[in-house]
XYZ file of C-alpha atoms in Angstrom:
324
model
C -8.044 -17.231 29.041
C -6.819 -19.799 31.540
C -3.255 -18.716 30.783
C -4.130 -15.145 31.641
C -5.709 -16.138 34.954
C -2.669 -18.241 35.908
C -0.354 -15.457 34.824
C -1.930 -12.741 36.873
C -2.493 -15.109 39.750
C 1.206 -15.930 39.774
C 2.078 -12.261 39.604
C -0.145 -11.549 42.579
C 1.354 -14.376 44.636
C 4.808 -12.807 44.422
C 3.540 -9.669 46.055
C 4.743 -7.625 43.066
C 2.708 -5.156 41.040
C 3.233 -4.366 37.377
C 2.836 -0.726 38.354
C 5.729 -0.821 40.807
C 8.352 1.815 40.000
C 11.211 -0.324 41.397
C 10.739 -3.368 39.157
C 13.813 -4.077 37.061
C 14.466 -6.393 34.112
C 16.247 -9.426 35.614
C 18.344 -10.453 32.571
C 19.273 -9.680 28.988
C 20.250 -6.462 27.250
C 18.281 -4.312 29.721
C 19.317 -6.121 32.906
C 18.730 -4.054 36.061
C 16.890 -1.357 34.120
C 13.228 -0.487 34.833
C 10.523 -2.456 33.029
C 9.482 0.739 31.252
C 12.630 0.618 29.099
C 10.982 -2.266 27.191
C 8.278 0.108 25.992
C 10.875 1.833 23.816
C 12.100 -1.430 22.255
C 9.012 -3.234 21.012
C 11.065 -5.667 18.933
C 12.937 -6.968 21.976
C 9.762 -7.040 24.063
C 8.008 -9.130 21.394
C 11.047 -11.401 21.266
C 10.784 -12.015 25.021
C 7.096 -12.812 24.740
C 7.523 -15.104 21.757
C 10.738 -16.932 22.668
C 10.839 -16.878 26.472
C 7.205 -17.091 27.461
C 7.632 -20.310 29.453
C 10.655 -18.987 31.339
C 8.919 -15.740 32.159
C 5.818 -17.587 33.339
C 7.856 -19.846 35.623
C 10.517 -17.485 36.975
C 9.523 -13.881 36.226
C 5.710 -13.662 36.296
C 5.692 -9.961 37.176
C 7.711 -9.118 34.072
C 5.453 -11.342 31.985
C 2.373 -9.607 33.402
C 3.887 -6.227 32.519
C 4.582 -7.312 28.931
C 1.166 -8.925 28.451
C -0.592 -5.820 29.785
C 1.217 -3.776 27.156
C 1.516 -6.125 24.174
C -1.077 -8.856 24.759
C -0.514 -12.600 24.803
C 1.954 -14.007 22.271
C 0.690 -15.406 18.991
C 1.763 -19.032 19.069
C -1.443 -21.012 18.526
C -2.098 -23.326 15.562
C -5.085 -21.153 14.619
C -2.854 -18.089 14.439
C -0.253 -19.891 12.358
C -2.864 -21.195 9.925
C -4.341 -17.721 9.452
C -0.903 -16.175 9.046
C 0.053 -18.789 6.468
C -2.926 -17.839 4.297
C -0.737 -14.989 3.038
C 1.539 -17.530 1.348
C -1.243 -17.729 -1.253
C -0.789 -14.631 -3.446
C -4.478 -14.678 -4.328
C -5.394 -14.323 -0.652
C -2.780 -11.600 -0.107
C -4.173 -9.590 -3.033
C -7.776 -9.979 -1.869
C -6.819 -8.908 1.656
C -5.093 -5.862 0.170
C -8.224 -4.993 -1.798
C -10.406 -5.316 1.306
C -7.997 -3.238 3.406
C -7.202 -0.519 0.855
C -10.180 0.969 -1.046
C -7.756 2.991 -3.210
C -6.250 -0.247 -4.503
C -9.723 -1.595 -5.234
C -10.568 1.552 -7.192
C -7.334 1.300 -9.174
C -7.974 -2.315 -10.107
C -11.537 -1.467 -11.110
C -10.189 1.214 -13.447
C -7.949 -1.363 -15.125
C -10.744 -3.177 -16.903
C -9.313 -1.748 -20.108
C -6.901 1.009 -21.142
C -7.666 3.176 -24.168
C -4.389 4.582 -25.491
C -6.233 6.989 -27.802
C -7.837 8.688 -24.808
C -4.495 8.961 -23.010
C -2.769 10.376 -26.101
C -5.586 12.886 -26.670
C -5.364 14.092 -23.054
C -1.617 14.612 -23.455
C -1.930 16.438 -26.803
C -4.700 18.715 -25.523
C -2.667 19.618 -22.427
C 0.467 20.403 -24.469
C -1.350 22.512 -27.075
C -3.552 24.330 -24.549
C -0.536 25.280 -22.447
C 1.326 26.572 -25.508
C -1.732 28.478 -26.744
C -1.989 30.324 -23.439
C 1.701 31.235 -23.649
C 1.382 32.317 -27.282
C -1.612 34.486 -26.499
C 0.429 36.342 -23.880
C 3.436 36.738 -26.199
C 1.284 38.335 -28.890
C 1.266 41.527 -26.820
C 4.877 41.953 -27.926
C 4.185 40.751 -31.495
C 6.060 37.485 -30.819
C 5.173 34.734 -33.282
C 3.036 31.846 -32.096
C 4.843 28.575 -31.498
C 1.681 26.557 -31.964
C 2.556 25.346 -35.498
C 6.005 24.255 -34.334
C 4.536 22.322 -31.404
C 1.954 20.717 -33.689
C 4.746 19.461 -35.943
C 6.653 18.131 -32.914
C 3.564 16.265 -31.702
C 3.051 14.738 -35.138
C 6.631 13.448 -35.014
C 5.965 12.058 -31.537
C 2.832 10.300 -32.822
C 4.889 7.674 -34.622
C 6.914 6.851 -31.515
C 4.266 6.053 -28.917
C 4.882 2.906 -26.869
C 3.044 1.179 -24.000
C 5.137 -0.890 -21.607
C 4.366 -2.640 -18.281
C 6.602 -2.484 -15.201
C 4.995 -5.642 -13.817
C 3.526 -8.679 -15.517
C 3.916 -9.043 -19.261
C 2.469 -7.620 -22.470
C 1.274 -10.202 -24.981
C -0.089 -8.510 -28.066
C -2.669 -6.076 -26.744
C -3.187 -7.887 -23.412
C -1.421 -6.918 -20.192
C -1.123 -10.111 -18.127
C -0.871 -10.168 -14.295
C -0.853 -6.389 -13.858
C -0.232 -6.591 -10.082
C 1.919 -8.788 -7.877
C 2.807 -9.307 -4.208
C 6.482 -8.761 -3.428
C 8.738 -8.642 -0.362
C 6.539 -11.051 1.598
C 8.004 -11.654 5.053
C 6.699 -13.020 8.350
C 7.567 -11.640 11.792
C 9.369 -8.561 10.490
C 9.849 -5.738 13.005
C 6.860 -6.867 15.038
C 4.446 -7.408 12.129
C 2.949 -10.870 11.620
C 2.987 -10.309 7.851
C 4.561 -7.606 5.723
C 4.481 -7.296 1.937
C 3.825 -4.879 -0.918
C 1.286 -4.958 -3.724
C 2.822 -3.389 -6.805
C 1.834 -2.955 -10.413
C 2.325 -0.491 -13.163
C 2.717 0.446 -16.774
C 3.421 3.605 -18.729
C 2.573 5.155 -22.065
C 5.632 6.951 -23.430
C 6.710 8.855 -26.488
C 9.932 10.417 -27.795
C 10.094 14.212 -27.804
C 12.376 15.866 -30.401
C 14.922 18.177 -28.755
C 16.997 20.619 -30.798
C 20.662 20.961 -29.848
C 22.075 23.580 -32.159
C 21.746 22.237 -35.680
C 21.103 18.709 -34.429
C 17.961 17.057 -33.142
C 17.872 14.302 -30.515
C 15.022 12.342 -28.989
C 14.124 12.401 -25.312
C 11.727 9.884 -23.800
C 8.696 11.405 -22.108
C 6.040 9.667 -20.067
C 2.535 10.530 -21.242
C 0.495 8.505 -18.751
C 1.247 6.185 -15.853
C -0.880 3.339 -14.504
C 0.583 2.123 -11.243
C 0.263 1.270 -7.560
C 2.619 0.530 -4.693
C 0.831 -0.352 -1.463
C 2.838 -1.547 1.573
C 1.126 -3.681 4.216
C 2.141 -4.465 7.813
C -0.481 -6.857 9.134
C -1.356 -8.161 12.585
C -3.244 -11.473 12.490
C -5.737 -12.487 15.209
C -7.916 -15.605 14.846
C -10.191 -14.351 17.644
C -10.582 -10.831 19.027
C -12.713 -10.141 22.070
C -12.812 -7.453 24.713
C -9.003 -7.586 24.888
C -8.815 -5.403 21.765
C -7.289 -2.371 23.622
C -4.115 -4.392 24.307
C -3.996 -5.372 20.634
C -4.336 -1.725 19.659
C -1.520 -0.679 22.003
C 0.794 -3.359 20.642
C 0.026 -2.466 17.025
C 0.682 1.222 17.627
C 4.004 0.387 19.250
C 5.317 -1.695 16.349
C 3.551 0.435 13.713
C 1.414 -2.258 12.116
C -1.352 -0.711 10.029
C -3.790 -3.541 9.215
C -5.515 -6.082 11.476
C -6.984 -9.306 10.105
C -9.601 -10.781 12.448
C -10.882 -14.320 12.072
C -13.794 -13.888 14.496
C -14.970 -11.089 16.785
C -16.456 -12.187 20.124
C -16.402 -8.969 22.164
C -19.490 -7.703 23.984
C -18.174 -4.363 25.271
C -18.124 -2.847 21.783
C -19.923 -3.541 18.540
C -17.883 -4.522 15.508
C -18.458 -1.094 13.948
C -17.279 0.586 17.129
C -14.125 -1.533 17.201
C -13.399 -0.642 13.566
C -13.783 3.051 14.396
C -11.522 2.825 17.451
C -8.701 1.371 15.363
C -9.400 3.762 12.496
C -8.755 6.707 14.814
C -5.187 5.424 15.142
C -4.760 4.916 11.401
C -5.315 1.148 11.543
C -7.636 -0.724 9.190
C -9.497 -3.756 10.571
C -10.693 -6.463 8.196
C -12.766 -9.575 8.911
C -11.660 -12.835 7.323
C -15.163 -13.253 5.854
C -14.756 -9.933 4.024
C -11.517 -11.160 2.454
C -13.141 -14.427 1.422
C -15.994 -12.501 -0.212
C -13.681 -10.183 -2.143
C -13.470 -11.336 -5.772
C -10.097 -12.006 -7.304
C -9.165 -9.187 -9.719
C -8.782 -9.962 -13.379
C -5.302 -10.995 -14.434
C -5.882 -9.630 -17.948
C -6.127 -5.990 -18.951
C -7.091 -5.334 -22.550
C -5.215 -2.507 -24.204
C -6.926 -0.581 -27.013
C -3.951 0.416 -29.177
C -3.430 3.532 -31.271
C -1.679 3.616 -34.629
C 0.640 6.381 -35.786
C -1.984 7.503 -38.321
C -4.660 7.706 -35.618
C -2.294 9.575 -33.293
C -1.479 12.125 -36.006
C -5.183 12.623 -36.674
C -5.740 13.375 -32.980
C -3.062 16.090 -33.106
C -4.589 17.693 -36.196
C -8.110 17.603 -34.793
C -7.221 19.201 -31.456
C -4.940 21.766 -33.128
C -7.726 22.928 -35.448
C -10.190 23.011 -32.545
C -7.934 25.230 -30.416
C -6.692 27.585 -33.137
C -10.139 28.224 -34.582
C -11.592 29.457 -31.302
């Protein structure tokens, strides 16, 4: 806070006001242009704050005051760096993602196990039900039902079902490390941390396709289990009643998550602060909430289905639908 007092004191001593319409950038790519031009180039403005803070404080305090009013003080403290570096630990990055994105948490909760019989049955029922509805309509013109033909196709597909992960690895019937953090980068386009949490697998079969007198197989995806969540995170060891400047800066550089080490503000409750940011599409997470988020399991058990079982599913659903 002492820096802020010195900063604004210095600005006042020059007789300049950050609201002055005649203030011009004294150097760099926007030399002699109004300060306001920096509001359209957040990346350059953040560069000035991060790389030239000392020069601005000594020689251009009015410009520094303008930038701080819009973007807040630069993040260059050891506490900030330590908190930012927590994301180098993939476990922490995943737990932050779970705390910040409830949809990701729900997906991971659904991955306790995957029953391939259920997925295959859902697919078979959808295919046969759709064809039955079409056949029922065609019967008005005495067109033959294609249900038996589709049943035979599904029985052929039953022997060619395969489950394969896009991320991690499949060992026997266990899917290991179903999600991963990728594209981790610091200080990218104004975000303290940016990365993606990805994961996925698919259940596929081979559909017989007739081409004249020949028959070829075409791969078809029956079910997909996957996520792709991007994160652009602002990191603040301490947030107080200066949170409006943080919000303005985040909106400018389009960061969407805020990690707060400690909240010390008195002008708003923590719940109120969360709501204020939420109105701008920004999720705020306390460090304690990340620490209390359990690490997701790195093993997903797959309940397999044999060709015989898959054929039996086709026969059962076919009889059920055609006997109605």
